């Protein structure tokens, strides 16, 4: 398997524009997570899905952020409108939970710069 | 509440042992995890320990778990330059909670 695939790897946009980040999880995994990483705040969990259903979105900063998982092989994180403070590295991770063991596999991340 | 605490930085001389410490809050976690993040990459699982164990050893890595104090540690023996990375402690069975990470710096 190719692992978790994120696109794009880098995104530079202007304030106010819509940004869409994409993720393809590992085939057969039943959990999908979206994280944001910054120097100041560290790694923050934004939202996670189980079997394509959003379970906890309490980490989503505000209504400008939305995430979808239309099927088991694809998820998007959308920011509309984007702001400079959204600049960060966004990671997607997937896992297959077996009992209490839930090992996450991370993508390489999308580095977002909002000017 | 949900919280995993780690020190932010650690400097160690090459060849010495590194010990990274973590405290966690959820005593119901079945497993506890250590992840490693190298520059420009996502996190990667380094090792994990079952909550009923006190210790797990895997080559140069030793994990110690003190459930009473909710304290987890990672020891890296004979630290090498390739060990330079950020190390994250994590807990919980579903909504995985990560610490802020400990940046390990290797001194020559």
PDB file of C-alpha atoms in Angstrom:
ATOM      1  CA  UNK A   1       0.000   0.000   0.000  1.00  0.00           C
ATOM      2  CA  UNK A   2       1.216   3.534  -0.772  1.00  0.00           C
ATOM      3  CA  UNK A   3       0.289   4.806   2.661  1.00  0.00           C
ATOM      4  CA  UNK A   4      -1.846   7.842   3.408  1.00  0.00           C
ATOM      5  CA  UNK A   5      -1.748  10.238   0.486  1.00  0.00           C
ATOM      6  CA  UNK A   6      -2.327  13.949   0.927  1.00  0.00           C
ATOM      7  CA  UNK A   7      -2.576  16.628  -1.714  1.00  0.00           C
ATOM      8  CA  UNK A   8      -1.391  19.185  -2.372  1.00  0.00           C
ATOM      9  CA  UNK A   9       1.946  19.052  -0.504  1.00  0.00           C
ATOM     10  CA  UNK A  10       2.161  22.831  -0.495  1.00  0.00           C
ATOM     11  CA  UNK A  11      -0.524  25.458  -0.908  1.00  0.00           C
ATOM     12  CA  UNK A  12      -0.033  29.207  -1.029  1.00  0.00           C
ATOM     13  CA  UNK A  13      -3.147  31.316  -1.194  1.00  0.00           C
ATOM     14  CA  UNK A  14      -4.401  34.780  -0.428  1.00  0.00           C
ATOM     15  CA  UNK A  15      -6.585  35.712   2.482  1.00  0.00           C
ATOM     16  CA  UNK A  16     -10.248  35.204   1.699  1.00  0.00           C
ATOM     17  CA  UNK A  17      -9.732  32.403  -0.793  1.00  0.00           C
ATOM     18  CA  UNK A  18     -11.171  28.933  -0.406  1.00  0.00           C
ATOM     19  CA  UNK A  19      -8.714  26.126   0.310  1.00  0.00           C
ATOM     20  CA  UNK A  20      -9.413  22.418  -0.091  1.00  0.00           C
ATOM     21  CA  UNK A  21      -7.063  19.791   1.285  1.00  0.00           C
ATOM     22  CA  UNK A  22      -7.420  16.179   0.224  1.00  0.00           C
ATOM     23  CA  UNK A  23      -6.653  12.846   1.802  1.00  0.00           C
ATOM     24  CA  UNK A  24      -6.705   9.238   0.665  1.00  0.00           C
ATOM     25  CA  UNK A  25      -6.475   6.878   3.639  1.00  0.00           C
ATOM     26  CA  UNK A  26      -4.968   3.418   3.639  1.00  0.00           C
ATOM     27  CA  UNK A  27      -7.373   0.903   2.144  1.00  0.00           C
ATOM     28  CA  UNK A  28      -9.311  -1.014   4.800  1.00  0.00           C
ATOM     29  CA  UNK A  29      -8.751   1.492   7.591  1.00  0.00           C
ATOM     30  CA  UNK A  30     -11.865   2.506   9.512  1.00  0.00           C
ATOM     31  CA  UNK A  31     -10.667   5.703  11.217  1.00  0.00           C
ATOM     32  CA  UNK A  32      -9.564   8.969   9.632  1.00  0.00           C
ATOM     33  CA  UNK A  33      -8.143  11.955  11.495  1.00  0.00           C
ATOM     34  CA  UNK A  34      -7.344  15.533  10.493  1.00  0.00           C
ATOM     35  CA  UNK A  35      -4.675  17.413  12.477  1.00  0.00           C
ATOM     36  CA  UNK A  36      -3.118  20.855  12.336  1.00  0.00           C
ATOM     37  CA  UNK A  37       0.451  21.490  13.491  1.00  0.00           C
ATOM     38  CA  UNK A  38       2.028  24.831  14.341  1.00  0.00           C
ATOM     39  CA  UNK A  39       5.050  25.792  16.401  1.00  0.00           C
ATOM     40  CA  UNK A  40       2.894  27.688  18.875  1.00  0.00           C
ATOM     41  CA  UNK A  41       0.080  25.183  19.408  1.00  0.00           C
ATOM     42  CA  UNK A  42       1.715  21.888  18.552  1.00  0.00           C
ATOM     43  CA  UNK A  43      -0.390  19.090  17.044  1.00  0.00           C
ATOM     44  CA  UNK A  44      -4.131  19.729  17.287  1.00  0.00           C
ATOM     45  CA  UNK A  45      -6.839  17.211  16.424  1.00  0.00           C
ATOM     46  CA  UNK A  46      -9.439  18.939  14.278  1.00  0.00           C
ATOM     47  CA  UNK A  47     -11.907  16.150  13.519  1.00  0.00           C
ATOM     48  CA  UNK A  48     -12.055  12.385  13.214  1.00  0.00           C
ATOM     49  CA  UNK A  49     -14.282   9.941  11.356  1.00  0.00           C
ATOM     50  CA  UNK A  50     -15.169   6.325  12.032  1.00  0.00           C
ATOM     51  CA  UNK A  51     -16.553   4.373   9.069  1.00  0.00           C
ATOM     52  CA  UNK A  52     -16.990   7.668   7.180  1.00  0.00           C
ATOM     53  CA  UNK A  53     -19.101   9.224   9.962  1.00  0.00           C
ATOM     54  CA  UNK A  54     -17.791  12.311  11.799  1.00  0.00           C
ATOM     55  CA  UNK A  55     -17.449  11.380  15.461  1.00  0.00           C
ATOM     56  CA  UNK A  56     -15.868  14.414  17.079  1.00  0.00           C
ATOM     57  CA  UNK A  57     -15.394  17.804  15.447  1.00  0.00           C
ATOM     58  CA  UNK A  58     -14.838  19.742  18.649  1.00  0.00           C
ATOM     59  CA  UNK A  59     -11.346  20.675  17.487  1.00  0.00           C
ATOM     60  CA  UNK A  60     -12.514  22.484  14.371  1.00  0.00           C
ATOM     61  CA  UNK A  61     -11.578  26.114  15.042  1.00  0.00           C
ATOM     62  CA  UNK A  62     -14.691  27.786  13.677  1.00  0.00           C
ATOM     63  CA  UNK A  63     -17.368  27.634  11.016  1.00  0.00           C
ATOM     64  CA  UNK A  64     -14.853  28.483   8.330  1.00  0.00           C
ATOM     65  CA  UNK A  65     -13.572  24.923   8.601  1.00  0.00           C
ATOM     66  CA  UNK A  66     -15.485  21.930   7.299  1.00  0.00           C
ATOM     67  CA  UNK A  67     -14.568  18.315   6.624  1.00  0.00           C
ATOM     68  CA  UNK A  68     -16.248  15.573   4.657  1.00  0.00           C
ATOM     69  CA  UNK A  69     -15.709  11.903   4.042  1.00  0.00           C
ATOM     70  CA  UNK A  70     -18.024  10.878   1.196  1.00  0.00           C
ATOM     71  CA  UNK A  71     -16.598   7.359   1.019  1.00  0.00           C
ATOM     72  CA  UNK A  72     -14.015   5.131   2.652  1.00  0.00           C
ATOM     73  CA  UNK A  73     -11.224   6.193   0.304  1.00  0.00           C
ATOM     74  CA  UNK A  74     -11.451   9.977   0.311  1.00  0.00           C
ATOM     75  CA  UNK A  75     -11.746  12.926   2.672  1.00  0.00           C
ATOM     76  CA  UNK A  76     -11.493  16.695   2.312  1.00  0.00           C
ATOM     77  CA  UNK A  77     -10.822  19.556   4.693  1.00  0.00           C
ATOM     78  CA  UNK A  78     -12.078  22.890   3.463  1.00  0.00           C
ATOM     79  CA  UNK A  79     -11.327  26.379   4.761  1.00  0.00           C
ATOM     80  CA  UNK A  80     -13.570  29.145   3.478  1.00  0.00           C
ATOM     81  CA  UNK A  81     -12.623  31.949   3.706  1.00  0.00           C
ATOM     82  CA  UNK A  82      -8.986  31.391   4.618  1.00  0.00           C
ATOM     83  CA  UNK A  83      -7.089  33.708   6.993  1.00  0.00           C
ATOM     84  CA  UNK A  84      -3.347  34.178   7.657  1.00  0.00           C
ATOM     85  CA  UNK A  85      -3.707  32.504  11.084  1.00  0.00           C
ATOM     86  CA  UNK A  86      -4.737  29.303   9.282  1.00  0.00           C
ATOM     87  CA  UNK A  87      -1.157  28.931   8.036  1.00  0.00           C
ATOM     88  CA  UNK A  88       0.083  25.592   9.343  1.00  0.00           C
ATOM     89  CA  UNK A  89       0.894  22.035   8.329  1.00  0.00           C
ATOM     90  CA  UNK A  90      -2.246  19.933   8.044  1.00  0.00           C
ATOM     91  CA  UNK A  91      -1.942  16.180   8.500  1.00  0.00           C
ATOM     92  CA  UNK A  92      -4.328  13.416   7.683  1.00  0.00           C
ATOM     93  CA  UNK A  93      -3.956  10.043   9.410  1.00  0.00           C
ATOM     94  CA  UNK A  94      -5.821   6.758   9.157  1.00  0.00           C
ATOM     95  CA  UNK A  95      -5.989   3.685  11.351  1.00  0.00           C
ATOM     96  CA  UNK A  96      -7.576   0.287  11.732  1.00  0.00           C
ATOM     97  CA  UNK A  97      -8.649  -0.167  15.318  1.00  0.00           C
ATOM     98  CA  UNK A  98      -8.233  -3.710  16.661  1.00  0.00           C
ATOM     99  CA  UNK A  99      -9.517  -3.982  20.208  1.00  0.00           C
ATOM    100  CA  UNK A 100      -7.834  -1.157  22.056  1.00  0.00           C
ATOM    101  CA  UNK A 101      -4.916  -0.905  19.641  1.00  0.00           C
ATOM    102  CA  UNK A 102      -5.275   2.064  17.303  1.00  0.00           C
ATOM    103  CA  UNK A 103      -2.050   2.765  15.415  1.00  0.00           C
ATOM    104  CA  UNK A 104      -2.253   5.846  13.259  1.00  0.00           C
ATOM    105  CA  UNK A 105      -0.512   6.181   9.911  1.00  0.00           C
ATOM    106  CA  UNK A 106       0.183   9.755   8.903  1.00  0.00           C
ATOM    107  CA  UNK A 107       0.406  11.343   5.497  1.00  0.00           C
ATOM    108  CA  UNK A 108       3.285  13.644   4.619  1.00  0.00           C
ATOM    109  CA  UNK A 109       1.136  16.708   5.308  1.00  0.00           C
ATOM    110  CA  UNK A 110       0.023  19.809   3.430  1.00  0.00           C
ATOM    111  CA  UNK A 111       1.906  22.993   4.232  1.00  0.00           C
ATOM    112  CA  UNK A 112      -0.574  25.864   3.928  1.00  0.00           C
ATOM    113  CA  UNK A 113       0.501  29.482   3.702  1.00  0.00           C
ATOM    114  CA  UNK A 114      -2.213  32.134   3.676  1.00  0.00           C
ATOM    115  CA  UNK A 115      -0.869  35.545   2.699  1.00  0.00           C
TER     116      UNK A 115
ATOM    117  CA  UNK B   1      -9.650  16.547  31.263  1.00  0.00           C
ATOM    118  CA  UNK B   2      -7.653  15.243  28.362  1.00  0.00           C
ATOM    119  CA  UNK B   3      -4.032  16.190  28.622  1.00  0.00           C
ATOM    120  CA  UNK B   4      -0.691  14.659  27.801  1.00  0.00           C
ATOM    121  CA  UNK B   5       2.303  16.569  29.125  1.00  0.00           C
ATOM    122  CA  UNK B   6       5.891  16.389  27.903  1.00  0.00           C
ATOM    123  CA  UNK B   7       8.936  18.575  28.234  1.00  0.00           C
ATOM    124  CA  UNK B   8       9.575  20.468  25.009  1.00  0.00           C
ATOM    125  CA  UNK B   9      13.325  20.040  24.578  1.00  0.00           C
ATOM    126  CA  UNK B  10      16.074  17.554  25.406  1.00  0.00           C
ATOM    127  CA  UNK B  11      19.765  17.724  24.488  1.00  0.00           C
ATOM    128  CA  UNK B  12      21.885  14.594  24.694  1.00  0.00           C
ATOM    129  CA  UNK B  13      25.435  13.774  23.671  1.00  0.00           C
ATOM    130  CA  UNK B  14      25.894  11.217  20.922  1.00  0.00           C
ATOM    131  CA  UNK B  15      26.370   7.780  22.460  1.00  0.00           C
ATOM    132  CA  UNK B  16      24.594   8.642  25.711  1.00  0.00           C
ATOM    133  CA  UNK B  17      21.093   7.486  26.654  1.00  0.00           C
ATOM    134  CA  UNK B  18      18.098   9.740  26.070  1.00  0.00           C
ATOM    135  CA  UNK B  19      15.113   9.628  28.408  1.00  0.00           C
ATOM    136  CA  UNK B  20      11.907  11.333  27.353  1.00  0.00           C
ATOM    137  CA  UNK B  21       9.150  11.593  29.939  1.00  0.00           C
ATOM    138  CA  UNK B  22       5.392  11.963  29.622  1.00  0.00           C
ATOM    139  CA  UNK B  23       2.427  12.193  31.960  1.00  0.00           C
ATOM    140  CA  UNK B  24      -1.088  11.359  30.850  1.00  0.00           C
ATOM    141  CA  UNK B  25      -4.576  11.557  32.315  1.00  0.00           C
ATOM    142  CA  UNK B  26      -6.763   8.766  30.900  1.00  0.00           C
ATOM    143  CA  UNK B  27      -6.221   5.647  32.998  1.00  0.00           C
ATOM    144  CA  UNK B  28      -8.609   3.677  30.764  1.00  0.00           C
ATOM    145  CA  UNK B  29      -6.251   3.736  27.747  1.00  0.00           C
ATOM    146  CA  UNK B  30      -5.598   0.169  26.644  1.00  0.00           C
ATOM    147  CA  UNK B  31      -2.330   1.129  24.965  1.00  0.00           C
ATOM    148  CA  UNK B  32       0.055   4.050  25.183  1.00  0.00           C
ATOM    149  CA  UNK B  33       2.167   5.117  22.248  1.00  0.00           C
ATOM    150  CA  UNK B  34       5.376   6.826  21.241  1.00  0.00           C
ATOM    151  CA  UNK B  35       5.565   8.448  17.817  1.00  0.00           C
ATOM    152  CA  UNK B  36       8.550  10.016  16.076  1.00  0.00           C
ATOM    153  CA  UNK B  37       8.451  12.957  13.664  1.00  0.00           C
ATOM    154  CA  UNK B  38      11.414  13.738  11.454  1.00  0.00           C
ATOM    155  CA  UNK B  39      11.731  17.119   9.695  1.00  0.00           C
ATOM    156  CA  UNK B  40       9.249  17.605   6.883  1.00  0.00           C
ATOM    157  CA  UNK B  41       7.402  14.382   7.564  1.00  0.00           C
ATOM    158  CA  UNK B  42       4.337  13.128   9.368  1.00  0.00           C
ATOM    159  CA  UNK B  43       4.411  11.245  12.649  1.00  0.00           C
ATOM    160  CA  UNK B  44       5.424   7.604  12.564  1.00  0.00           C
ATOM    161  CA  UNK B  45       4.772   5.010  15.237  1.00  0.00           C
ATOM    162  CA  UNK B  46       7.932   4.184  17.158  1.00  0.00           C
ATOM    163  CA  UNK B  47       6.599   1.778  19.749  1.00  0.00           C
ATOM    164  CA  UNK B  48       3.636   1.133  22.024  1.00  0.00           C
ATOM    165  CA  UNK B  49       2.985  -0.575  25.338  1.00  0.00           C
ATOM    166  CA  UNK B  50      -0.026  -2.484  26.620  1.00  0.00           C
ATOM    167  CA  UNK B  51      -1.409  -0.818  29.728  1.00  0.00           C
ATOM    168  CA  UNK B  52      -0.988  -3.973  31.822  1.00  0.00           C
ATOM    169  CA  UNK B  53       2.753  -4.021  31.218  1.00  0.00           C
ATOM    170  CA  UNK B  54       5.409  -2.172  33.189  1.00  0.00           C
ATOM    171  CA  UNK B  55       8.152  -2.328  30.620  1.00  0.00           C
ATOM    172  CA  UNK B  56       8.737  -3.092  26.970  1.00  0.00           C
ATOM    173  CA  UNK B  57      12.108  -3.373  25.291  1.00  0.00           C
ATOM    174  CA  UNK B  58      12.738  -3.232  21.559  1.00  0.00           C
ATOM    175  CA  UNK B  59      16.389  -3.060  20.510  1.00  0.00           C
ATOM    176  CA  UNK B  60      17.657   0.362  21.648  1.00  0.00           C
ATOM    177  CA  UNK B  61      14.233   1.438  22.907  1.00  0.00           C
ATOM    178  CA  UNK B  62      12.879   0.845  26.397  1.00  0.00           C
ATOM    179  CA  UNK B  63       9.425   1.977  27.443  1.00  0.00           C
ATOM    180  CA  UNK B  64       8.544   2.206  31.130  1.00  0.00           C
ATOM    181  CA  UNK B  65       4.978   2.612  32.356  1.00  0.00           C
ATOM    182  CA  UNK B  66       3.958   3.627  35.863  1.00  0.00           C
ATOM    183  CA  UNK B  67       0.164   3.385  35.900  1.00  0.00           C
ATOM    184  CA  UNK B  68      -0.167   4.575  39.475  1.00  0.00           C
ATOM    185  CA  UNK B  69       1.538   7.874  38.648  1.00  0.00           C
ATOM    186  CA  UNK B  70       0.298   7.921  35.013  1.00  0.00           C
ATOM    187  CA  UNK B  71       3.866   8.322  33.863  1.00  0.00           C
ATOM    188  CA  UNK B  72       5.360   6.982  30.651  1.00  0.00           C
ATOM    189  CA  UNK B  73       8.972   7.193  29.574  1.00  0.00           C
ATOM    190  CA  UNK B  74      10.996   6.351  26.491  1.00  0.00           C
ATOM    191  CA  UNK B  75      14.668   5.524  26.803  1.00  0.00           C
ATOM    192  CA  UNK B  76      16.873   5.467  23.713  1.00  0.00           C
ATOM    193  CA  UNK B  77      20.191   3.750  24.342  1.00  0.00           C
ATOM    194  CA  UNK B  78      23.367   4.793  22.503  1.00  0.00           C
ATOM    195  CA  UNK B  79      21.699   7.853  20.973  1.00  0.00           C
ATOM    196  CA  UNK B  80      22.698   8.488  17.369  1.00  0.00           C
ATOM    197  CA  UNK B  81      22.422  11.567  15.140  1.00  0.00           C
ATOM    198  CA  UNK B  82      19.595   9.833  13.281  1.00  0.00           C
ATOM    199  CA  UNK B  83      17.556   9.910  16.494  1.00  0.00           C
ATOM    200  CA  UNK B  84      17.282  13.675  16.225  1.00  0.00           C
ATOM    201  CA  UNK B  85      13.523  14.277  15.872  1.00  0.00           C
ATOM    202  CA  UNK B  86      10.404  15.244  17.783  1.00  0.00           C
ATOM    203  CA  UNK B  87       8.959  12.486  19.979  1.00  0.00           C
ATOM    204  CA  UNK B  88       5.268  12.411  20.847  1.00  0.00           C
ATOM    205  CA  UNK B  89       3.574  10.511  23.627  1.00  0.00           C
ATOM    206  CA  UNK B  90      -0.077   9.533  22.975  1.00  0.00           C
ATOM    207  CA  UNK B  91      -2.986   7.946  24.828  1.00  0.00           C
ATOM    208  CA  UNK B  92      -6.650   6.919  24.325  1.00  0.00           C
ATOM    209  CA  UNK B  93      -8.266   4.166  22.330  1.00  0.00           C
ATOM    210  CA  UNK B  94     -10.298   6.161  19.835  1.00  0.00           C
ATOM    211  CA  UNK B  95      -9.733   9.915  19.949  1.00  0.00           C
ATOM    212  CA  UNK B  96      -5.951   9.668  20.244  1.00  0.00           C
ATOM    213  CA  UNK B  97      -4.524  12.495  22.347  1.00  0.00           C
ATOM    214  CA  UNK B  98      -0.951  13.570  21.593  1.00  0.00           C
ATOM    215  CA  UNK B  99       1.417  15.529  23.757  1.00  0.00           C
ATOM    216  CA  UNK B 100       3.085  18.622  22.329  1.00  0.00           C
ATOM    217  CA  UNK B 101       6.231  16.662  21.535  1.00  0.00           C
ATOM    218  CA  UNK B 102       9.789  16.637  22.851  1.00  0.00           C
ATOM    219  CA  UNK B 103      12.442  17.893  20.448  1.00  0.00           C
ATOM    220  CA  UNK B 104      15.550  15.732  20.865  1.00  0.00           C
ATOM    221  CA  UNK B 105      18.793  17.443  19.933  1.00  0.00           C
ATOM    222  CA  UNK B 106      21.984  15.411  19.628  1.00  0.00           C
ATOM    223  CA  UNK B 107      25.265  17.025  20.643  1.00  0.00           C
ATOM    224  CA  UNK B 108      28.466  15.806  18.961  1.00  0.00           C
TER     225      UNK B 108
END
